[in-house]
Short mmCIF file of C-alpha atoms in Angstrom, two decimals:
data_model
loop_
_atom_site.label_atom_id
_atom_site.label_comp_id
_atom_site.label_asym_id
_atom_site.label_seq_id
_atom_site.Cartn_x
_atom_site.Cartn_y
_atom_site.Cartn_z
CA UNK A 1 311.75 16.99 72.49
CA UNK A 2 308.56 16.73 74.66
CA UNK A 3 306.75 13.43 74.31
CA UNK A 4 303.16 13.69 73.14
CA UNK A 5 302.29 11.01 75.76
CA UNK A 6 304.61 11.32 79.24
CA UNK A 7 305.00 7.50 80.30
CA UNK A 8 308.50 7.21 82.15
CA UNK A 9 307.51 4.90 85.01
CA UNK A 10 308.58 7.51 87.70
CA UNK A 11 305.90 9.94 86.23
CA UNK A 12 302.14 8.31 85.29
CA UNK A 13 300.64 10.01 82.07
CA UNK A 14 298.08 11.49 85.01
CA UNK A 15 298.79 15.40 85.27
CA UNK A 16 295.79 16.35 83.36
CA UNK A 17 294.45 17.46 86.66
CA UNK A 18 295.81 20.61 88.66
CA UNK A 19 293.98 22.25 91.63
CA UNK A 20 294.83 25.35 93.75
CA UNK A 21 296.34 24.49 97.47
CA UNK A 22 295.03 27.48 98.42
CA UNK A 23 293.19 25.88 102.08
CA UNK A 24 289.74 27.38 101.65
CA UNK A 25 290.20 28.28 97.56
CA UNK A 26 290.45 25.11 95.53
CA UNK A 27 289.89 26.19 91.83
CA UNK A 28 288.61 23.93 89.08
CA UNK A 29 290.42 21.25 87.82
CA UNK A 30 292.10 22.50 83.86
CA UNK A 31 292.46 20.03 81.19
CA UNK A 32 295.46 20.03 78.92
CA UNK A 33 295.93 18.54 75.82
CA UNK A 34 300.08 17.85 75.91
CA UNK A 35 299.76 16.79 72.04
CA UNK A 36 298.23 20.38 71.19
CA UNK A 37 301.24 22.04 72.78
CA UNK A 38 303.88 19.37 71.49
CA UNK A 39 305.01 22.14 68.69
CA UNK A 40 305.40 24.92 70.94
CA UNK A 41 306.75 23.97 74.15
CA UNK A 42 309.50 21.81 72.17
CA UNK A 43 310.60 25.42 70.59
CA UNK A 44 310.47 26.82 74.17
CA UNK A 45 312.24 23.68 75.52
CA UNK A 46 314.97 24.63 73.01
CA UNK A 47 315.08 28.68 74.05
CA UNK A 48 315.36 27.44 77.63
CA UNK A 49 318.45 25.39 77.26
CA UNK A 50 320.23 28.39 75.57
CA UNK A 51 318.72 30.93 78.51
CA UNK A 52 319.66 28.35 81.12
CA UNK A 53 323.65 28.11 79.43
CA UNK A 54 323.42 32.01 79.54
CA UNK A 55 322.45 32.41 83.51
CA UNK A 56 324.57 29.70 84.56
CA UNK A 57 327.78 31.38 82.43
CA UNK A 58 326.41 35.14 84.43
CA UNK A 59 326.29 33.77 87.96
CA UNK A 60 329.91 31.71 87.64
CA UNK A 61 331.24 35.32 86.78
CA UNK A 62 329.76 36.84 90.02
CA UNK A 63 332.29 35.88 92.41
CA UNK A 64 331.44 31.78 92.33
CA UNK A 65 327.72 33.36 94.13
CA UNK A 66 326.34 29.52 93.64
CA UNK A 67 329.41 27.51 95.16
CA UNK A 68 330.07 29.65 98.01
CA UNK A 69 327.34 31.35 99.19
CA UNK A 70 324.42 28.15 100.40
CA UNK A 71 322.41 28.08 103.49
CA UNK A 72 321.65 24.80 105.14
CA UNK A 73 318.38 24.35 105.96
CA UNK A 74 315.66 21.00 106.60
CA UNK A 75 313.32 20.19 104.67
CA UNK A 76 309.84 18.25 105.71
CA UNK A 77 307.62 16.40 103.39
CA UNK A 78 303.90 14.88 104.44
CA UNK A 79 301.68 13.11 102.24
CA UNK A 80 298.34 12.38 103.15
CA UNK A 81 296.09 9.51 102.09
CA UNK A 82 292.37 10.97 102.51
CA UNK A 83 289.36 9.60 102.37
CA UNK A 84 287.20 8.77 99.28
CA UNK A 85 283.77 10.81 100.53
CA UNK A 86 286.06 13.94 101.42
CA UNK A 87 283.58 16.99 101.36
CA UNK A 88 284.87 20.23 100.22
CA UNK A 89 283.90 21.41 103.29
CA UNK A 90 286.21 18.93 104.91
CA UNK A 91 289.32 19.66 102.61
CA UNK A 92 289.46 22.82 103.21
CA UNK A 93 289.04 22.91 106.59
CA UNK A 94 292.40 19.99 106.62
CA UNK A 95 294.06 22.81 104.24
CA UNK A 96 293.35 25.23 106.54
CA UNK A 97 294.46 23.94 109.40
CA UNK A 98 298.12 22.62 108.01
CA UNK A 99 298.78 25.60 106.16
CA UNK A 100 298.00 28.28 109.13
CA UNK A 101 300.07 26.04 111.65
CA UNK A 102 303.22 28.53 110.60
CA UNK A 103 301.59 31.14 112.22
CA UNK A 104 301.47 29.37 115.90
CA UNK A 105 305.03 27.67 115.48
CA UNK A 106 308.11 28.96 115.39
CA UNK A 107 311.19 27.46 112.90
CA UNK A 108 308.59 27.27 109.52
CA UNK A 109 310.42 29.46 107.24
CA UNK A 110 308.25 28.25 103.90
CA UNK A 111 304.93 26.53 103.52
CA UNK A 112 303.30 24.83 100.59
CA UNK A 113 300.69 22.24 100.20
CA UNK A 114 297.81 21.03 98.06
CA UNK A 115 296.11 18.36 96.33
CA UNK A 116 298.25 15.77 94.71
CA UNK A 117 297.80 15.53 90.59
CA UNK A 118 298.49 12.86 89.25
CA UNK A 119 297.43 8.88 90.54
CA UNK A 120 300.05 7.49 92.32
CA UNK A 121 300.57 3.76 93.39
CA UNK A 122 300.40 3.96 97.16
CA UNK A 123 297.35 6.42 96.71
CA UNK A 124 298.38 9.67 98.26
CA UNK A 125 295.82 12.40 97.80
CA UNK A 126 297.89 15.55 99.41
CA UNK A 127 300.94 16.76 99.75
CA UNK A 128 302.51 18.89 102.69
CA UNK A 129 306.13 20.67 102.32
CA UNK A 130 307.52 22.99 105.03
CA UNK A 131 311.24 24.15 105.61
CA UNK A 132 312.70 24.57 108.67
CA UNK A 133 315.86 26.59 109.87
CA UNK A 134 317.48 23.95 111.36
CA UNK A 135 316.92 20.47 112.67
CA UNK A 136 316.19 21.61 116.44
CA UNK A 137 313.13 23.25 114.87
CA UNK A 138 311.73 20.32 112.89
CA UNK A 139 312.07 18.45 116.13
CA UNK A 140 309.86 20.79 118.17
CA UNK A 141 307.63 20.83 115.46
CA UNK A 142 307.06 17.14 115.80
CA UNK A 143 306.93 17.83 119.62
CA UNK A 144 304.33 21.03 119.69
CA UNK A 145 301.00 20.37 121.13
CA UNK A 146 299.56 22.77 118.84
CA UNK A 147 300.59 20.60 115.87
CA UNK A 148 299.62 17.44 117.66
CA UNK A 149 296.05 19.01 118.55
CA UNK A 150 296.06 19.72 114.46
CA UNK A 151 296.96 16.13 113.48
CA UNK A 152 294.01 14.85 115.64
CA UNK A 153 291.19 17.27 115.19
CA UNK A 154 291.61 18.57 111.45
CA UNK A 155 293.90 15.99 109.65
CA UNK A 156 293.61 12.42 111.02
CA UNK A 157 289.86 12.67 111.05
CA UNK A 158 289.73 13.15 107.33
CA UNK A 159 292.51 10.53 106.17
CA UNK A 160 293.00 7.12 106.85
CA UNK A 161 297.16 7.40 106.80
CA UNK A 162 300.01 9.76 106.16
CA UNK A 163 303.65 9.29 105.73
CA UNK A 164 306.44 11.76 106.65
CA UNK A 165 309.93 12.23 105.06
CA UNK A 166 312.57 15.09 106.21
CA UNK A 167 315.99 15.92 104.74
CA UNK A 168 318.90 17.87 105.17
CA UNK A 169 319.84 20.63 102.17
CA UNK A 170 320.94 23.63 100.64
CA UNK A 171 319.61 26.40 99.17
CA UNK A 172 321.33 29.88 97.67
CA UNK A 173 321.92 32.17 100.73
CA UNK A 174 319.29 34.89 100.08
CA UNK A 175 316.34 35.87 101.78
CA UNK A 176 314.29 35.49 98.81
CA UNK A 177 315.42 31.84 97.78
CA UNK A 178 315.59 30.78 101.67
CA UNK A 179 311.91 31.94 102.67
CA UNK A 180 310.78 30.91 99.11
CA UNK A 181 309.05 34.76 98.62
CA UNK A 182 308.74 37.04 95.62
CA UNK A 183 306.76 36.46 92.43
CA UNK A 184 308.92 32.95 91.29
CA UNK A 185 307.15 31.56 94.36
CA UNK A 186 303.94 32.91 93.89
CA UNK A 187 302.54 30.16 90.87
CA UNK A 188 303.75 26.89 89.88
CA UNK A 189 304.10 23.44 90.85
CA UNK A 190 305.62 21.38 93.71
CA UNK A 191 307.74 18.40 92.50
CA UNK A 192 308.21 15.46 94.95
CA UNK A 193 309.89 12.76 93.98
CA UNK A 194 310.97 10.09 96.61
CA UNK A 195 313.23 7.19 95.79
CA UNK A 196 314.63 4.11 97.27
CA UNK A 197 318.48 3.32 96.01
CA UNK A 198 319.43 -0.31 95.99
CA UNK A 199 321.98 -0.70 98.89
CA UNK A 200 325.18 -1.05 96.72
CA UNK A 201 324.37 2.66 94.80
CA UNK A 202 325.46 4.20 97.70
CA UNK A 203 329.01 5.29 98.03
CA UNK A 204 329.29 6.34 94.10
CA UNK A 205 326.19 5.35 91.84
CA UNK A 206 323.43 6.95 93.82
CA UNK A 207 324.72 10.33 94.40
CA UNK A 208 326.11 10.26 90.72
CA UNK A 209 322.35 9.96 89.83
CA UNK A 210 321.60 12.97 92.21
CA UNK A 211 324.59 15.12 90.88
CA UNK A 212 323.11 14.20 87.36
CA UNK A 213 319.84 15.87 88.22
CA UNK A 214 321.02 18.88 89.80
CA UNK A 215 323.00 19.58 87.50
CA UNK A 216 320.20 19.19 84.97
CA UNK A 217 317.61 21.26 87.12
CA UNK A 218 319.83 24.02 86.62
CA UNK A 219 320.01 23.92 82.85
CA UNK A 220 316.34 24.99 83.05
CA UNK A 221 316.44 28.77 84.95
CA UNK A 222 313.39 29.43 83.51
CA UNK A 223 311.37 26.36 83.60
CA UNK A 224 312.05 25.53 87.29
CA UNK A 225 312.52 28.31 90.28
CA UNK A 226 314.12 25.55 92.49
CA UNK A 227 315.27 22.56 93.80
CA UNK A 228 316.23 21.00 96.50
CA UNK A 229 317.90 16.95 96.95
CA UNK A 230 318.96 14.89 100.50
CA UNK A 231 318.68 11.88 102.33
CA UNK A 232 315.89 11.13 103.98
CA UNK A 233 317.06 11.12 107.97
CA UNK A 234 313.11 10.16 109.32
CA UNK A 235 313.11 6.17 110.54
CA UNK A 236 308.69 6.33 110.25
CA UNK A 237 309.74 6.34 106.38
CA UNK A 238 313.19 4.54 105.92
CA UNK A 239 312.06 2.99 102.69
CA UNK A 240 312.81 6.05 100.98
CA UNK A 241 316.30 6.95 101.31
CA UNK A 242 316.38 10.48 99.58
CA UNK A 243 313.74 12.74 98.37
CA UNK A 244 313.84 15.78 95.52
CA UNK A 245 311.86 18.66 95.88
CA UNK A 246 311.57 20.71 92.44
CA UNK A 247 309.42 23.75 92.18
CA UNK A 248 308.04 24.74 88.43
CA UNK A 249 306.91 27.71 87.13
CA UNK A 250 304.16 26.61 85.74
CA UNK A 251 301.85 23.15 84.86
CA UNK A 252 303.34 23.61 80.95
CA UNK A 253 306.94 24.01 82.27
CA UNK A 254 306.75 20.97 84.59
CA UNK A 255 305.27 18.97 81.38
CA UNK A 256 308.08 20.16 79.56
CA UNK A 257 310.92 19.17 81.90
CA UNK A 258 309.72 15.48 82.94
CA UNK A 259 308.98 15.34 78.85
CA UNK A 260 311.97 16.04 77.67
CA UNK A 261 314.41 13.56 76.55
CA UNK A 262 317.61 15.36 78.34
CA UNK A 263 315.62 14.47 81.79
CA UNK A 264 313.96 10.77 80.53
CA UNK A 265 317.85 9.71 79.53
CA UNK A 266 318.98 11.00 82.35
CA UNK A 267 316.38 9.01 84.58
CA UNK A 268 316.97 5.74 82.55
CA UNK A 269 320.72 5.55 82.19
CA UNK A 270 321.54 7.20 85.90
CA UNK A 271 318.37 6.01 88.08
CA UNK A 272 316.31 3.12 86.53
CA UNK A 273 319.47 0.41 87.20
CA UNK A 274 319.74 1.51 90.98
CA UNK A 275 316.40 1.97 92.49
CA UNK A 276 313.65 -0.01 94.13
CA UNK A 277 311.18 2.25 94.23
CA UNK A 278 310.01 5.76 93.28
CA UNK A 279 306.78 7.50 94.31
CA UNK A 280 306.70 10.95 92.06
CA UNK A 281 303.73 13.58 93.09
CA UNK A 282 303.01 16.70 92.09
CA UNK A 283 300.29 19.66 92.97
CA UNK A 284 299.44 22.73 91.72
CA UNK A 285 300.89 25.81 93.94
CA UNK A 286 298.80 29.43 93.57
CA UNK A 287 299.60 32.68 95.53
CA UNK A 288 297.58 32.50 99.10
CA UNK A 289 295.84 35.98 99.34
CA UNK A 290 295.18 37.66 102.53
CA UNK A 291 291.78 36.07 103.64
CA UNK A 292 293.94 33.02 105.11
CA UNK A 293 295.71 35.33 107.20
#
């Protein structure tokens, strides 16, 4: 069922707050009252399961499509910690800037970014993902002068720190899925969640926690359009040793899957014992129309 009130410590009763990450096109903040949809989104909850069981059942008939046919790609995460008397002006030019950086750089095969939702305890105020083809092109996209010139002249300017976290994963082998393009990618929200595994989860606990979750994520075709999971291979952030990337369909679907109780059990029998620390984030994703081209 969906909890009137969502207050799992790895996700702050804070989401009443989405905004465009459009760079340039930041809508209004919308206010949602979780008790008023309680009712309905626990029926919906209920349909998805039974959708999710019927999708999963399809694709395993097609030839094993989800075991055997994944494409490895890296994944980059950067959250930025701006400053309190950020203009509008100012935010969108930052936006701006990080989001058109695809164009001048080559390896970027997906963009999103936008203004972090919900409070968080180390006080992150945007979020950056990008995914790369491989790991050669994340490293010349640390290297590029063009990048660099970004960093210092529309970024750093703005915000007094940022932190950086990139992983190794995979994703179905299909153009659509791999460049994140068609209409499942054109709304939603982005899903970071970054966690720190006590030192003896690892080699069994810790990746049955992970396993747990992607198996879960998949249960829920219709509430979430993807997700990605790996450890985090960037020293600047070692505290975190793996990071999830989940992308929702919508601000009611990601309230519905961090509300239910399949994914709260799930977090407090399989995760809660064997972290140290968590920092979940999420911001609201719209379609990016031609002007920013």
């Amino acid at each position: 069922m969906i909890a009137q009130s969502l207050t799992v410590n790895p996700f702050p009763n804070s989401f009443l707050k989405c905004h465009r990450p459009n760079p340039g096109f930041l809508s209004p903040s919308v206010s949602l009252n979780v008790s008023r949809w309680n009712e309905a989104m626990s029926m919906r909850l209920s349909r998805e399961r039974t959708v999710g069981t019927t999708v999963l059942a399809s694709k395993e008939q097609s030839s094993s499509y989800n075991s055997e046919k994944k494409r490895k790609v890296v994944e980059h995460i950067c959250l930025l910690k701006a400053k309190k008397d950020l203009s509008e002006e100012e935010e969108n030019d930052m936006l701006d800037y990080l989001y058109t950086s695809q164009y001048q750089m080559g390896g970027i095969v997906a963009i999103s970014l936008g203004r972090i939702s919900n409070e968080n305890v180390e006080n992150y105020t945007h979020g950056v993902f990008m995914r790369f083809q491989r790991k050669e092109h994340l490293v010349k996209f640390y290297e590029n002068p063009f990048y660099s010139k970004v960093l210092k002249e529309h970024v750093m300017p703005y915000c007094h720190g940022l932190m950086n976290v990139d992983y190794e994963t995979e994703v179905e082998d299909d153009i659509l899925p791999i460049f994140r393009k068609g209409e499942d990618f054109n709304f939603g929200v982005e899903f970071v969640l970054l966690i720190s595994f006590i030192q003896s989860a690892f080699g069994g606990p810790a990746e049955d926690a992970l396993e747990s979750l992607k198996r879960l994520t998949a249960e829920f075709p219709s509430l979430i359009v993807q997700s990605t999971q790996g450890s985090n291979f960037n020293l600047s952030s070692e505290i975190y040793t793996h990071a999830v990337v989940i992308r929702l369909r919508s601000v009611e679907a990601f309230e519905m899957f961090v509300g239910s109780s399949d994914y709260k059990e799930m977090w407090s029998n399989k995760f809660q014992p064997i972290i140290r620390k968590q920092l979940p984030v999420h911001f609201s994703v719209d379609p990016v129309g031609t002007e920013i081209m």
